[in-house]
Coordinates of C-alpha atoms in Angstrom, one line a residue:
X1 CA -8.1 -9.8 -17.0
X2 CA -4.3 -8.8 -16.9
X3 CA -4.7 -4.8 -16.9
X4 CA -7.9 -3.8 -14.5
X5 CA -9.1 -5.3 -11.2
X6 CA -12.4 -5.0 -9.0
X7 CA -14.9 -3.5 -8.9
X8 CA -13.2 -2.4 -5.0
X9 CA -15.2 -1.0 -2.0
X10 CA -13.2 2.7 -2.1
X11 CA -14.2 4.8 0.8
X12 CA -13.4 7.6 -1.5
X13 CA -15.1 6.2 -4.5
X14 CA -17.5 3.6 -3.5
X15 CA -17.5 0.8 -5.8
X16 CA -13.7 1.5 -7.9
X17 CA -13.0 -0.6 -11.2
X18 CA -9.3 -0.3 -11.3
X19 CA -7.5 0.0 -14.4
X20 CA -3.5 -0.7 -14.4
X21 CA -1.8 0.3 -17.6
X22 CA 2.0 -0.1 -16.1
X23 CA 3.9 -3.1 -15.0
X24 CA 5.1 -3.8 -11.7
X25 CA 6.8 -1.3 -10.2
X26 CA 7.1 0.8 -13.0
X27 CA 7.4 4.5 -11.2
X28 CA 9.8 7.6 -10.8
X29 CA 9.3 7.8 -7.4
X30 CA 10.7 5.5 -4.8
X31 CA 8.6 6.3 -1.6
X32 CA 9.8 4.8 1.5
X33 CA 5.9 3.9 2.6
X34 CA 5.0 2.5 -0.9
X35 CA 3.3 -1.0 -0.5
X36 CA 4.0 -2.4 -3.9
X37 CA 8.2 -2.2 -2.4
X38 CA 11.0 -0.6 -4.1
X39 CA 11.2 0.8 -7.3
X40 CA 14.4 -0.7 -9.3
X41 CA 15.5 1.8 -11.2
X42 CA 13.1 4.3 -11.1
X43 CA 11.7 5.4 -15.0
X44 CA 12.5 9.0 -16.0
X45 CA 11.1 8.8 -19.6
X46 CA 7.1 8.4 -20.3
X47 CA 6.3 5.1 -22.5
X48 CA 4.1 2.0 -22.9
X49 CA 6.7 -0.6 -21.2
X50 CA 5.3 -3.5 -23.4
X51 CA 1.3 -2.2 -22.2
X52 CA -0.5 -1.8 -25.3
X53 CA -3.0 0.8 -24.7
X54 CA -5.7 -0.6 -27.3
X55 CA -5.7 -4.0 -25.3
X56 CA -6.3 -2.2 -22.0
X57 CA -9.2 -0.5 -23.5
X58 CA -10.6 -3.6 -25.0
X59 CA -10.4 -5.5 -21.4
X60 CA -12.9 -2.5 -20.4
X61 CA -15.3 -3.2 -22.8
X62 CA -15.4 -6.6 -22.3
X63 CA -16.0 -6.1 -18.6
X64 CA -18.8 -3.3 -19.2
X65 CA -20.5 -5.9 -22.0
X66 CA -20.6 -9.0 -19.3
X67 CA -21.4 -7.1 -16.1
X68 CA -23.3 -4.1 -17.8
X69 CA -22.8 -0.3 -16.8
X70 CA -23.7 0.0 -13.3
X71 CA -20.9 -2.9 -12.3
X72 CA -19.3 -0.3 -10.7
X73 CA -19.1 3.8 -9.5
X74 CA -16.2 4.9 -10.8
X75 CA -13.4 3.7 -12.9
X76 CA -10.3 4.3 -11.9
X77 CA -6.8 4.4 -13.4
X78 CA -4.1 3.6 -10.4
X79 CA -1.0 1.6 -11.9
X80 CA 1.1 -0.5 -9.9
X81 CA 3.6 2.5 -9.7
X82 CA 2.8 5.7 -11.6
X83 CA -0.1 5.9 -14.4
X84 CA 0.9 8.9 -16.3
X85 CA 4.3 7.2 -17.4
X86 CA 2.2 5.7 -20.2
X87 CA 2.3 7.8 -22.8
X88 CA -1.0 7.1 -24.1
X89 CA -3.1 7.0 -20.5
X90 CA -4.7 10.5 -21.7
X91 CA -5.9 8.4 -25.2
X92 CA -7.0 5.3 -22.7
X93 CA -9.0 8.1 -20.4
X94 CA -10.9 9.2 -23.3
X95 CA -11.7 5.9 -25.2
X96 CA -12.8 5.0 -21.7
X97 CA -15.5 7.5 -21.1
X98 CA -17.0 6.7 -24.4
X99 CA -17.5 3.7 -23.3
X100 CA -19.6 4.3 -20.2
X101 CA -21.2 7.4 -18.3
X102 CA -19.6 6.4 -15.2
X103 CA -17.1 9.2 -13.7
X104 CA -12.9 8.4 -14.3
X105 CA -10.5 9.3 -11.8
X106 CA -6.7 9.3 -11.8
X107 CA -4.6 8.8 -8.6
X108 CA -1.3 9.9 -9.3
X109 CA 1.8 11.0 -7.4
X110 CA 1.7 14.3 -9.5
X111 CA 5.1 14.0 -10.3
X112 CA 4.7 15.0 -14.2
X113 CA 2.6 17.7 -13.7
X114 CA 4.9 20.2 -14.8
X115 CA 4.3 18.7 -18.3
X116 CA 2.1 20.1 -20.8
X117 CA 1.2 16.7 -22.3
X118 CA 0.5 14.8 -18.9
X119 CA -2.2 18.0 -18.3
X120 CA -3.5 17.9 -21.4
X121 CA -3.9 13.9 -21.1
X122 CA -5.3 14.4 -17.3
X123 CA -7.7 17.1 -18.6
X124 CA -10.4 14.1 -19.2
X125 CA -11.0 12.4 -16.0
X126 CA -13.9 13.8 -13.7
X127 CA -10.9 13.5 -10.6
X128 CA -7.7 13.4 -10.3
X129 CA -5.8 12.6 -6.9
X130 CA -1.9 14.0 -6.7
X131 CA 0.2 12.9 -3.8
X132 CA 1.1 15.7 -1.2
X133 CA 2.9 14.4 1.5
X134 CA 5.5 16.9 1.7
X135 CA 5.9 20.7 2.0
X136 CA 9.4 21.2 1.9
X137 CA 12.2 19.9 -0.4
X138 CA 13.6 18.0 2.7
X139 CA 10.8 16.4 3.4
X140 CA 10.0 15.5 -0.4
X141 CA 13.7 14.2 -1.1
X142 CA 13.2 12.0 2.6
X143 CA 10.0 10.7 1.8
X144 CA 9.6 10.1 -2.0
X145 CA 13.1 9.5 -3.0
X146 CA 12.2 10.7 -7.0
X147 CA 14.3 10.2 -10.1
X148 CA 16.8 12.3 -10.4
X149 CA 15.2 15.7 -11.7
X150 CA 11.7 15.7 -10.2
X151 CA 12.8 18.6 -7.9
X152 CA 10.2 19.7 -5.3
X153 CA 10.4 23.2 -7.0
X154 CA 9.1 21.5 -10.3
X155 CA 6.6 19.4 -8.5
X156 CA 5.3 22.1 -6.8
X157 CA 4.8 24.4 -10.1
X158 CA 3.3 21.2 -11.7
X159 CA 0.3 21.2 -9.3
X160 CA -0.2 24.8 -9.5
X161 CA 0.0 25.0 -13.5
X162 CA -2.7 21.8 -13.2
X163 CA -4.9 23.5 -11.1
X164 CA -5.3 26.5 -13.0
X165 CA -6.4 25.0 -15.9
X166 CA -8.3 21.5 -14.6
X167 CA -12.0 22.0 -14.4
X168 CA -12.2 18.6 -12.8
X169 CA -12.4 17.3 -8.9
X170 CA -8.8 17.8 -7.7
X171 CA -8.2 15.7 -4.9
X172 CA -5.4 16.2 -2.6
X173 CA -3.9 12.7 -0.9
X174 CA -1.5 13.1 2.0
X175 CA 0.1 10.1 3.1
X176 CA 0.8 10.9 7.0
X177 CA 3.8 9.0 8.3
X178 CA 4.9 9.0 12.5
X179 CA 7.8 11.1 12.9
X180 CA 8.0 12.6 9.3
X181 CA 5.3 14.9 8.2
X182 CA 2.9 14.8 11.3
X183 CA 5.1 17.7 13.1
X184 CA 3.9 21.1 13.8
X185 CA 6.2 22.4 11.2
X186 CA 5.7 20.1 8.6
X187 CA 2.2 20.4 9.1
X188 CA 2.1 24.2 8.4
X189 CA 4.6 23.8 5.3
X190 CA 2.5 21.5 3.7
X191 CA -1.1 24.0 4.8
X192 CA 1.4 26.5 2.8
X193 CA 1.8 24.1 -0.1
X194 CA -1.3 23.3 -0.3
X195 CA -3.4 26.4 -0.5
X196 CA -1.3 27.2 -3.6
X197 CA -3.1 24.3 -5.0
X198 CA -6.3 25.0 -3.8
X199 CA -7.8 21.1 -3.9
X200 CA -11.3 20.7 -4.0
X201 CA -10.9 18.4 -0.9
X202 CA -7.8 16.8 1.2
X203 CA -7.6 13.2 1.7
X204 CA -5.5 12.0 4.9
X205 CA -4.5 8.5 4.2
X206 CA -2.0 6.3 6.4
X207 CA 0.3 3.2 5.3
X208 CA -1.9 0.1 6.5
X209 CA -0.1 -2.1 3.9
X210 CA 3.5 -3.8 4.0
X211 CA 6.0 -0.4 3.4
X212 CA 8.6 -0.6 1.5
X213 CA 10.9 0.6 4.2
X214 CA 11.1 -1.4 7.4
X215 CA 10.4 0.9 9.9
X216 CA 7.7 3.3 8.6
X217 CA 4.8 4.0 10.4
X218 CA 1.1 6.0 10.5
X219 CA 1.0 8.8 12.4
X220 CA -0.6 7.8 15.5
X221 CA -4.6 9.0 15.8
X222 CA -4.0 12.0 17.9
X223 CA -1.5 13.1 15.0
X224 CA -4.5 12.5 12.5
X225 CA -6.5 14.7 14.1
X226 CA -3.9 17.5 14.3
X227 CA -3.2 17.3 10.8
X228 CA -7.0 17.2 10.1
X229 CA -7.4 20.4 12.1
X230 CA -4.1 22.0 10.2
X231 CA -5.1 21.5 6.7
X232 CA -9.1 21.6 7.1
X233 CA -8.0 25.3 7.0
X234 CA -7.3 25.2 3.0
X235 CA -9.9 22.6 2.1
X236 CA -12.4 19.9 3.6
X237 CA -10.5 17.1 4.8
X238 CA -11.7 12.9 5.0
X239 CA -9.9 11.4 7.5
X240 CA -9.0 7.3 7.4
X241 CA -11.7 4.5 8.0
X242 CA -11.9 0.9 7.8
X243 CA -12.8 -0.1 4.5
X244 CA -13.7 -4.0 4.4
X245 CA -10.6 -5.1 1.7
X246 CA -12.2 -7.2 -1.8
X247 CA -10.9 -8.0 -5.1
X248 CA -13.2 -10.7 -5.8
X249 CA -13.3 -11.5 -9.7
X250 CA -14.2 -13.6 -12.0
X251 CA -11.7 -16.7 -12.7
X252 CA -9.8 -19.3 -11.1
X253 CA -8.7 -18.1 -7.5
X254 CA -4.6 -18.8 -7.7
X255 CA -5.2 -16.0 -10.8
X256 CA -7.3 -13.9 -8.4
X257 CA -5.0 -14.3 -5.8
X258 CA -2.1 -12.9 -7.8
X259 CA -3.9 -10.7 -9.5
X260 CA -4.8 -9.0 -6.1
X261 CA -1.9 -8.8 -3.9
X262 CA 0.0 -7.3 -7.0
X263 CA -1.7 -4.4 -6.3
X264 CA -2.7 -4.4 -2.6
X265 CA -1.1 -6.6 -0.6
X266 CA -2.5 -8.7 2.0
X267 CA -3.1 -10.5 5.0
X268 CA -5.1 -14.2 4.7
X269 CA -7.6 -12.7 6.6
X270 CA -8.0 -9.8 4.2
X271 CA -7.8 -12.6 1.1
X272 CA -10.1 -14.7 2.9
X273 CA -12.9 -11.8 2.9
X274 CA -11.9 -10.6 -0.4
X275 CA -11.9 -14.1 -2.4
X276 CA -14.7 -15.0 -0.3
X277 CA -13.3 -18.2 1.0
X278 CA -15.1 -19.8 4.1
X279 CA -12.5 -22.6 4.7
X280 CA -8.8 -21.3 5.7
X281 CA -7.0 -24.4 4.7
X282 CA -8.1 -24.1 1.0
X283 CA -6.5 -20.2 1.0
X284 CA -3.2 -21.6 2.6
X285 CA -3.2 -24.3 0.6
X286 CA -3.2 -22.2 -2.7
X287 CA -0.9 -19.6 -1.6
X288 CA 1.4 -22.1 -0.4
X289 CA 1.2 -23.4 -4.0
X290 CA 1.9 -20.0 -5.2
X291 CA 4.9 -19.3 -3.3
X292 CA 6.5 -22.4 -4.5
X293 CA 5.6 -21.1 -8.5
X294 CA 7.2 -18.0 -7.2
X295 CA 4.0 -16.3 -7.8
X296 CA 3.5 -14.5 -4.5
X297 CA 5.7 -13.8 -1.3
X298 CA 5.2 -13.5 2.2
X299 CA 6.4 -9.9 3.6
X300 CA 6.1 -9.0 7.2
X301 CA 5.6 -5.7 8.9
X302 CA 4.8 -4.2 12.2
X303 CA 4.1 -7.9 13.5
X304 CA 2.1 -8.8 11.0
X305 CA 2.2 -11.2 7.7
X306 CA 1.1 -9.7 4.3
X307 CA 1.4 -11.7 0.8
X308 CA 2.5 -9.5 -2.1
X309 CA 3.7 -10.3 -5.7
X310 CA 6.9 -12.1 -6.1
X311 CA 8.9 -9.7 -7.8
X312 CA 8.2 -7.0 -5.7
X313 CA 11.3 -6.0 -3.7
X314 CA 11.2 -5.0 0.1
X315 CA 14.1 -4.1 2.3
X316 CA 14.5 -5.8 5.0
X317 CA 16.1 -3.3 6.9
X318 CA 15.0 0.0 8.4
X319 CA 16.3 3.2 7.0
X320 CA 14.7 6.4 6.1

């Protein structure tokens, strides 16, 4: 299936049937830690980019009608750049839930919050998950690198505005990067931020995939915990662990293959696990044969290898 991938083991949502309704990297941020590389030119306007909403929908049902409606815990829309830049994702969200009990979250960068028609098209899902990484404009304009007129004043008014009128589980995600928002200071600004928001819950998360800029890296664990102290004071925080990797589908494996690391990139022995593959030759041998159809690339960070899509773009040098 081209638009949704899974069921994945989510240590925030158990079993996660992901839905994609964008293309590759279609996004109006340009974040330096992203793991899907750089986005080329970012999108400022909301629209379908050739994605028809109806078909997405349809690939749903199929899946619930061969794999029946406990194939998974939650469905979740996460696009391979930013979800709510399809105009019809809060049509998608709907159609969705009538088609099974099972809760729908959104993870989102929040960007578009401060427009009546993404709320109104977010007001479905039982959970939505913004992106707050930052709690100053410097920091924001460092990290995220939006399209020109995201300011952080309108991102921050977004959030607010959403969580006055959401009635769903809002989710804070903060992405916590060495050196760039695990400070004292930076810390406290984003505590500031975020009891504004007032999230049901804050989720620390840490860039364990290929980033898009060379030299980014996780705040170390003694940072974690700092932060995890810092912000527990607004709202219950779930710190990072090790969630076995699987993407393991139905269909031939160079189309799982491809279909996977175009949304999480991967070591082999993360694609081994998740294609379930007992022989490593047979993996190498069909990534190898991908790389020559220009399928997938080979991408390699903090000493180690990950494969990724073809087209996605990574700089090769560091710069923040």
């Amino acid at each position: 299936m081209e638009h949704f991938f899974g069921p994945v083991p989510s240590r925030r949502l158990g079993r996660s049937l992901g839905i994609d309704p964008i293309p590759l990297k279609t996004c109006n941020w340009n974040c330096i830690y992203c793991q899907l590389g750089r986005t080329s030119p970012p999108s400022r306007e909301r629209g379908d980019f050739g994605v028809s909403a109806e078909d997405v929908v349809a690939e749903v049902r199929a899946f619930f009608a061969a794999h029946g409606p406990d194939a998974a815990d939650w469905v979740t829309f996460v696009g391979s750049g930013e979800p709510t830049l399809h105009r019809h994702l809060g049509w998608m969200i709907r159609e969705v839930k009538a088609l099974t009990t099972l809760p729908v979250a959104v993870i989102t960068n929040g960007s578009l919050l401060w427009d009546p028609r993404v709320r109104a098209a977010l007001a479905a899902a039982d959970a939505v998950m913004p992106t707050v990484s930052a709690g100053t404009e410097r920091l924001y304009l460092r990290i995220h690198r939006p399209a020109h007129g995201l300011t952080f004043e309108r991102f921050v008014e977004g959030l607010v505005a959403f969580r006055q009128a959401y009635e769903g589980r809002l989710w804070a995600e903060v992405m916590l990067l060495d050196g760039l928002n695990d400070g004292d200071d930076a810390l406290a600004a984003l505590a500031a931020l975020l009891r504004r928001v007032a999230p049901d819950e804050i989720q620390i998360v840490l860039p364990t995939r290929p980033p898009s800029v060379a030299d980014v890296a996780p705040a170390c664990p003694a940072a974690v915990r700092r932060a995890a102290r810092v912000l527990g004071d607004v709202a219950p925080v779930v710190v990072p662990t090790e969630t076995p990797a699987t993407g393991a589908d139905d269909g031939a494996l160079d189309d799982r293959l491809v279909g996977v690391v175009r949304r999480h990139p991967m070591t082999e022995e993360e694609l081994a696990r998740a294609m379930g593959v007992e022989d490593p030759a047979v993996l190498r041998e069909a990534l190898t044969r991908l790389r020559g159809e220009d399928r997938v690339q080979r991408v390699e960070r903090c000493g180690r290898a990950y494969w990724t899509a073809a087209e996605a773009r990574f700089g090769s040098r560091p710069g923040r």
